[in-house]
mmCIF file of C-alpha atoms in Angstrom:
data_model
loop_
_atom_site.group_PDB
_atom_site.id
_atom_site.type_symbol
_atom_site.label_atom_id
_atom_site.label_comp_id
_atom_site.label_asym_id
_atom_site.label_seq_id
_atom_site.Cartn_x
_atom_site.Cartn_y
_atom_site.Cartn_z
ATOM 1 C CA ALA A 42 6.416 9.573 15.259
ATOM 2 C CA GLN A 43 5.448 6.363 12.919
ATOM 3 C CA SER A 44 7.595 6.271 10.833
ATOM 4 C CA VAL A 45 9.368 4.546 7.321
ATOM 5 C CA THR A 46 12.358 5.652 6.450
ATOM 6 C CA GLN A 47 13.536 4.542 3.056
ATOM 7 C CA PRO A 48 17.378 5.649 2.593
ATOM 8 C CA ASP A 49 17.934 4.550 -1.516
ATOM 9 C CA ILE A 50 15.203 6.075 -4.467
ATOM 10 C CA HIS A 51 17.008 4.724 -6.622
ATOM 11 C CA ILE A 52 19.008 1.037 -7.330
ATOM 12 C CA THR A 53 20.611 -0.025 -10.088
ATOM 13 C CA VAL A 54 21.876 -3.717 -10.457
ATOM 14 C CA SER A 55 23.005 -5.723 -12.852
ATOM 15 C CA GLU A 56 20.381 -9.524 -13.231
ATOM 16 C CA GLY A 57 22.279 -12.407 -11.881
ATOM 17 C CA ALA A 58 23.742 -9.932 -9.063
ATOM 18 C CA SER A 59 22.511 -9.760 -5.212
ATOM 19 C CA LEU A 60 19.628 -7.533 -3.979
ATOM 20 C CA GLU A 61 19.908 -4.945 0.284
ATOM 21 C CA LEU A 62 16.484 -2.998 0.279
ATOM 22 C CA ARG A 63 17.097 -1.471 2.924
ATOM 23 C CA CYS A 64 14.201 -0.385 5.752
ATOM 24 C CA ASN A 65 14.481 1.509 8.600
ATOM 25 C CA TYR A 66 10.741 2.115 11.186
ATOM 26 C CA SER A 67 9.663 4.128 13.833
ATOM 27 C CA TYR A 68 7.261 2.356 16.269
ATOM 28 C CA GLY A 69 6.092 2.615 19.877
ATOM 29 C CA ALA A 70 4.648 -0.549 19.926
ATOM 30 C CA THR A 71 5.617 -4.157 18.449
ATOM 31 C CA PRO A 72 5.417 -3.944 14.223
ATOM 32 C CA TYR A 73 4.217 -5.632 12.079
ATOM 33 C CA LEU A 74 6.817 -5.768 8.577
ATOM 34 C CA PHE A 75 5.692 -5.962 5.342
ATOM 35 C CA TRP A 76 7.024 -5.794 2.324
ATOM 36 C CA TYR A 77 5.080 -4.449 -0.872
ATOM 37 C CA VAL A 78 5.844 -4.432 -4.577
ATOM 38 C CA GLN A 79 4.711 -2.447 -7.170
ATOM 39 C CA SER A 80 5.283 -3.034 -10.614
ATOM 40 C CA PRO A 81 4.723 0.419 -13.351
ATOM 41 C CA GLY A 82 0.914 0.823 -12.960
ATOM 42 C CA GLN A 83 -0.677 -1.915 -10.152
ATOM 43 C CA GLY A 84 -1.313 -2.332 -7.010
ATOM 44 C CA LEU A 85 0.712 -4.556 -4.174
ATOM 45 C CA GLN A 86 1.866 -7.153 -4.338
ATOM 46 C CA LEU A 87 2.844 -8.514 -0.942
ATOM 47 C CA LEU A 88 5.963 -10.102 -0.830
ATOM 48 C CA LEU A 89 6.725 -10.350 2.783
ATOM 49 C CA LYS A 90 5.628 -10.223 6.436
ATOM 50 C CA TYR A 91 6.443 -10.400 9.545
ATOM 51 C CA PHE A 92 5.252 -10.408 13.012
ATOM 52 C CA SER A 93 7.071 -12.096 15.728
ATOM 53 C CA GLY A 94 8.859 -15.832 15.977
ATOM 54 C CA ASP A 95 12.658 -16.455 13.396
ATOM 55 C CA THR A 96 13.329 -13.171 12.607
ATOM 56 C CA LEU A 97 14.158 -14.250 8.694
ATOM 57 C CA VAL A 98 11.385 -14.556 6.567
ATOM 58 C CA GLN A 99 10.783 -15.421 3.453
ATOM 59 C CA GLY A 100 8.879 -15.125 0.906
ATOM 60 C CA ILE A 101 7.353 -15.609 -2.294
ATOM 61 C CA LYS A 102 9.857 -14.851 -5.794
ATOM 62 C CA GLY A 103 12.530 -15.757 -4.058
ATOM 63 C CA PHE A 104 12.614 -12.574 -1.370
ATOM 64 C CA GLU A 105 14.186 -12.807 2.207
ATOM 65 C CA ALA A 106 13.775 -9.662 4.861
ATOM 66 C CA GLU A 107 15.307 -9.971 8.039
ATOM 67 C CA PHE A 108 14.031 -8.568 11.280
ATOM 68 C CA LYS A 109 16.439 -7.039 13.557
ATOM 69 C CA ARG A 110 14.569 -5.449 16.425
ATOM 70 C CA SER A 111 18.117 -3.262 17.411
ATOM 71 C CA GLN A 112 18.681 -1.026 14.474
ATOM 72 C CA SER A 113 14.522 -1.351 13.990
ATOM 73 C CA SER A 114 15.198 -2.293 10.478
ATOM 74 C CA PHE A 115 13.919 -4.928 7.921
ATOM 75 C CA ASN A 116 15.656 -5.368 4.917
ATOM 76 C CA LEU A 117 15.030 -6.660 2.059
ATOM 77 C CA ARG A 118 17.381 -9.699 -0.169
ATOM 78 C CA LYS A 119 16.760 -11.537 -2.830
ATOM 79 C CA PRO A 120 20.706 -13.989 -4.016
ATOM 80 C CA SER A 121 20.403 -13.713 -7.667
ATOM 81 C CA VAL A 122 18.138 -10.817 -9.172
ATOM 82 C CA HIS A 123 16.239 -11.080 -12.754
ATOM 83 C CA TRP A 124 15.027 -8.551 -14.963
ATOM 84 C CA SER A 125 11.496 -8.329 -14.401
ATOM 85 C CA ASP A 126 12.694 -7.039 -10.997
ATOM 86 C CA ALA A 127 12.525 -4.512 -11.292
ATOM 87 C CA ALA A 128 9.897 -1.618 -9.563
ATOM 88 C CA GLU A 129 9.396 -0.509 -7.523
ATOM 89 C CA TYR A 130 9.333 -1.339 -3.414
ATOM 90 C CA PHE A 131 7.212 -0.153 -0.327
ATOM 91 C CA CYS A 132 8.821 -1.446 2.875
ATOM 92 C CA ALA A 133 5.769 -0.787 5.505
ATOM 93 C CA VAL A 134 4.323 -1.564 9.342
ATOM 94 C CA GLY A 135 1.416 -1.233 10.378
ATOM 95 C CA PRO A 136 -0.114 -1.670 14.591
ATOM 96 C CA SER A 137 -1.664 -5.836 14.779
ATOM 97 C CA GLY A 138 -4.627 -6.175 14.771
ATOM 98 C CA THR A 139 -5.717 -3.645 11.915
ATOM 99 C CA TYR A 140 -4.161 -2.504 8.498
ATOM 100 C CA LYS A 141 -3.713 0.803 9.149
ATOM 101 C CA TYR A 142 -0.558 1.027 6.628
ATOM 102 C CA ILE A 143 2.307 3.169 6.996
ATOM 103 C CA PHE A 144 3.911 3.282 4.192
ATOM 104 C CA GLY A 145 7.976 4.305 3.119
ATOM 105 C CA THR A 146 8.857 6.615 0.414
ATOM 106 C CA GLY A 147 10.033 3.256 -1.403
ATOM 107 C CA THR A 148 13.636 1.901 -3.614
ATOM 108 C CA ARG A 149 12.333 1.748 -7.297
ATOM 109 C CA LEU A 150 14.884 -1.319 -8.160
ATOM 110 C CA LYS A 151 16.119 -0.967 -12.633
ATOM 111 C CA VAL A 152 18.339 -3.958 -13.323
ATOM 112 C CA LEU A 153 20.194 -4.252 -16.271
ATOM 113 C CA ALA A 154 20.902 -6.939 -18.694
ATOM 114 C CA ASP B 155 -10.626 -15.104 -6.565
ATOM 115 C CA THR B 156 -11.434 -12.201 -8.061
ATOM 116 C CA GLY B 157 -9.460 -9.919 -5.945
ATOM 117 C CA VAL B 158 -9.623 -6.160 -4.982
ATOM 118 C CA SER B 159 -11.713 -4.068 -8.503
ATOM 119 C CA GLN B 160 -11.621 -1.373 -8.402
ATOM 120 C CA ASN B 161 -13.068 1.147 -10.754
ATOM 121 C CA PRO B 162 -12.189 3.621 -13.189
ATOM 122 C CA ARG B 163 -8.840 2.914 -13.591
ATOM 123 C CA HIS B 164 -8.039 6.317 -15.300
ATOM 124 C CA LYS B 165 -10.458 9.330 -14.247
ATOM 125 C CA ILE B 166 -9.345 12.640 -15.884
ATOM 126 C CA THR B 167 -11.282 15.668 -14.711
ATOM 127 C CA LYS B 168 -11.932 19.773 -15.163
ATOM 128 C CA ARG B 169 -10.872 20.454 -11.273
ATOM 129 C CA GLY B 170 -14.445 22.353 -9.143
ATOM 130 C CA GLN B 171 -16.172 18.426 -11.093
ATOM 131 C CA ASN B 172 -16.861 15.913 -7.521
ATOM 132 C CA VAL B 173 -15.807 12.200 -8.658
ATOM 133 C CA THR B 174 -16.594 9.440 -7.407
ATOM 134 C CA PHE B 175 -14.483 5.715 -7.357
ATOM 135 C CA ARG B 176 -15.834 1.881 -6.807
ATOM 136 C CA CYS B 177 -13.572 -0.850 -4.795
ATOM 137 C CA ASP B 178 -15.293 -3.370 -5.100
ATOM 138 C CA PRO B 179 -13.179 -6.209 -2.202
ATOM 139 C CA ILE B 180 -12.576 -9.764 -2.070
ATOM 140 C CA SER B 181 -16.213 -10.253 -1.286
ATOM 141 C CA GLU B 182 -15.221 -12.844 1.909
ATOM 142 C CA HIS B 183 -13.466 -10.290 3.205
ATOM 143 C CA ASN B 184 -15.192 -7.637 6.030
ATOM 144 C CA ARG B 185 -12.828 -4.797 6.433
ATOM 145 C CA LEU B 186 -11.902 -2.461 3.468
ATOM 146 C CA TYR B 187 -8.892 0.338 3.425
ATOM 147 C CA TRP B 188 -8.612 3.560 1.410
ATOM 148 C CA TYR B 189 -4.958 4.613 0.608
ATOM 149 C CA ARG B 190 -3.795 7.486 -1.327
ATOM 150 C CA GLN B 191 -0.721 7.629 -3.351
ATOM 151 C CA THR B 192 0.915 10.634 -5.163
ATOM 152 C CA LEU B 193 3.895 10.165 -6.948
ATOM 153 C CA GLY B 194 6.943 9.356 -6.043
ATOM 154 C CA GLN B 195 5.619 8.771 -1.893
ATOM 155 C CA GLY B 196 4.603 5.305 -0.890
ATOM 156 C CA PRO B 197 0.500 5.361 -0.352
ATOM 157 C CA GLU B 198 -1.173 7.581 2.588
ATOM 158 C CA PHE B 199 -3.495 5.947 4.025
ATOM 159 C CA LEU B 200 -7.524 7.596 3.984
ATOM 160 C CA THR B 201 -10.131 5.820 5.524
ATOM 161 C CA TYR B 202 -10.756 2.243 7.410
ATOM 162 C CA PHE B 203 -14.462 0.579 7.247
ATOM 163 C CA GLN B 204 -14.883 -2.976 8.974
ATOM 164 C CA ASN B 205 -18.324 -3.999 7.703
ATOM 165 C CA GLU B 206 -20.287 -0.940 7.005
ATOM 166 C CA ALA B 207 -19.003 0.918 10.013
ATOM 167 C CA GLN B 208 -16.009 3.693 8.710
ATOM 168 C CA LEU B 209 -14.298 3.254 11.321
ATOM 169 C CA GLU B 210 -11.049 5.530 11.532
ATOM 170 C CA LYS B 211 -10.379 8.346 8.717
ATOM 171 C CA SER B 212 -6.672 10.249 8.751
ATOM 172 C CA ARG B 213 -7.050 13.811 8.544
ATOM 173 C CA LEU B 214 -5.879 13.705 5.024
ATOM 174 C CA LEU B 215 -9.656 13.119 4.284
ATOM 175 C CA SER B 216 -10.664 16.828 3.422
ATOM 176 C CA ASP B 217 -13.883 17.575 4.440
ATOM 177 C CA ARG B 218 -14.188 17.695 0.410
ATOM 178 C CA PHE B 219 -13.549 13.475 0.246
ATOM 179 C CA SER B 220 -16.781 10.679 1.311
ATOM 180 C CA ALA B 221 -16.591 6.855 1.722
ATOM 181 C CA GLU B 222 -19.115 4.831 2.336
ATOM 182 C CA ARG B 223 -19.889 1.481 1.874
ATOM 183 C CA PRO B 224 -23.206 0.890 2.150
ATOM 184 C CA LYS B 225 -24.408 -3.295 2.695
ATOM 185 C CA GLY B 226 -20.576 -3.937 3.860
ATOM 186 C CA SER B 227 -20.045 -4.794 0.146
ATOM 187 C CA PHE B 228 -18.457 -2.469 -2.009
ATOM 188 C CA SER B 229 -17.580 0.895 -1.373
ATOM 189 C CA THR B 230 -16.725 4.023 -3.049
ATOM 190 C CA LEU B 231 -14.806 7.000 -2.477
ATOM 191 C CA GLU B 232 -16.679 10.188 -3.300
ATOM 192 C CA ILE B 233 -13.900 13.300 -3.844
ATOM 193 C CA GLN B 234 -16.151 17.122 -4.335
ATOM 194 C CA ARG B 235 -14.993 20.097 -5.947
ATOM 195 C CA THR B 236 -11.092 18.037 -7.362
ATOM 196 C CA GLU B 237 -8.901 20.238 -7.076
ATOM 197 C CA GLN B 238 -5.281 19.291 -8.935
ATOM 198 C CA GLY B 239 -3.202 18.719 -6.036
ATOM 199 C CA ASP B 240 -6.258 15.630 -5.829
ATOM 200 C CA SER B 241 -4.288 14.264 -8.807
ATOM 201 C CA ALA B 242 -3.055 11.101 -7.392
ATOM 202 C CA MET B 243 -3.890 7.031 -7.566
ATOM 203 C CA TYR B 244 -6.159 5.483 -4.616
ATOM 204 C CA LEU B 245 -5.807 1.923 -3.879
ATOM 205 C CA CYS B 246 -8.374 0.086 -2.215
ATOM 206 C CA ALA B 247 -7.799 -2.885 0.029
ATOM 207 C CA SER B 248 -9.984 -5.427 1.757
ATOM 208 C CA SER B 249 -8.680 -7.997 4.358
ATOM 209 C CA SER B 250 -10.752 -10.254 6.252
ATOM 210 C CA THR B 251 -10.344 -9.941 10.451
ATOM 211 C CA GLU B 252 -8.830 -14.298 10.603
ATOM 212 C CA ASN B 253 -6.656 -11.782 7.960
ATOM 213 C CA THR B 254 -2.836 -11.136 8.479
ATOM 214 C CA GLU B 255 -2.013 -8.872 5.615
ATOM 215 C CA ALA B 256 -3.613 -6.576 2.901
ATOM 216 C CA PHE B 257 -4.752 -7.378 -0.623
ATOM 217 C CA PHE B 258 -4.429 -4.277 -3.214
ATOM 218 C CA GLY B 259 -6.212 -3.500 -5.666
ATOM 219 C CA GLN B 260 -4.611 -2.333 -9.360
ATOM 220 C CA GLY B 261 -6.464 1.440 -7.304
ATOM 221 C CA THR B 262 -7.924 4.290 -9.938
ATOM 222 C CA ARG B 263 -5.396 6.750 -11.691
ATOM 223 C CA LEU B 264 -6.926 10.797 -10.583
ATOM 224 C CA THR B 265 -6.065 13.076 -12.994
ATOM 225 C CA VAL B 266 -7.409 17.065 -12.697
ATOM 226 C CA VAL B 267 -6.628 19.211 -15.580
#
């Protein structure tokens, strides 16, 4: 079955600390992988995506993610978190050609001043 | 670029009433998607249009739900005889054939009382 698992429901970090949000997927074919961020009451904003090539991808707002095929993982990282990064983060997987995404349940990030 | 626009942003309705939501995609986008997001969950795919053709419907889209995109531009999602379980955020997204990701609107939050 196709699925996305985000094992951490909530994460709290101090401002300036590093961040890693975990994402594991189960998908039959080569997946297209995405990370989206959602602020309260807002829609989803794309942070970064991976289709092929270099397994370390850079996104907006200083985020990066690494695709590890052997671990079926696509973890999101940021070296230094800002208070404005507090939001909910969703990992998603989808087939090429369409955007019928399968989303994880999300990780809510809290940033302590 | 005004982005994907959804109206209304919020809707409160009594159980049993019909509701209709509207989505205006980014103007040159030929693909349009509807997702539903319940509290504490990631978005779940509902349906997908390419131009005016509805190409895929999720099993989540019961007979009470209908979506249209009559001229391949804006889309409407109607829910008939609403139930409390329909309370959710309804997200619309659009993309073009050349895009590598979907762009999401801010959503319509439905509350059924």
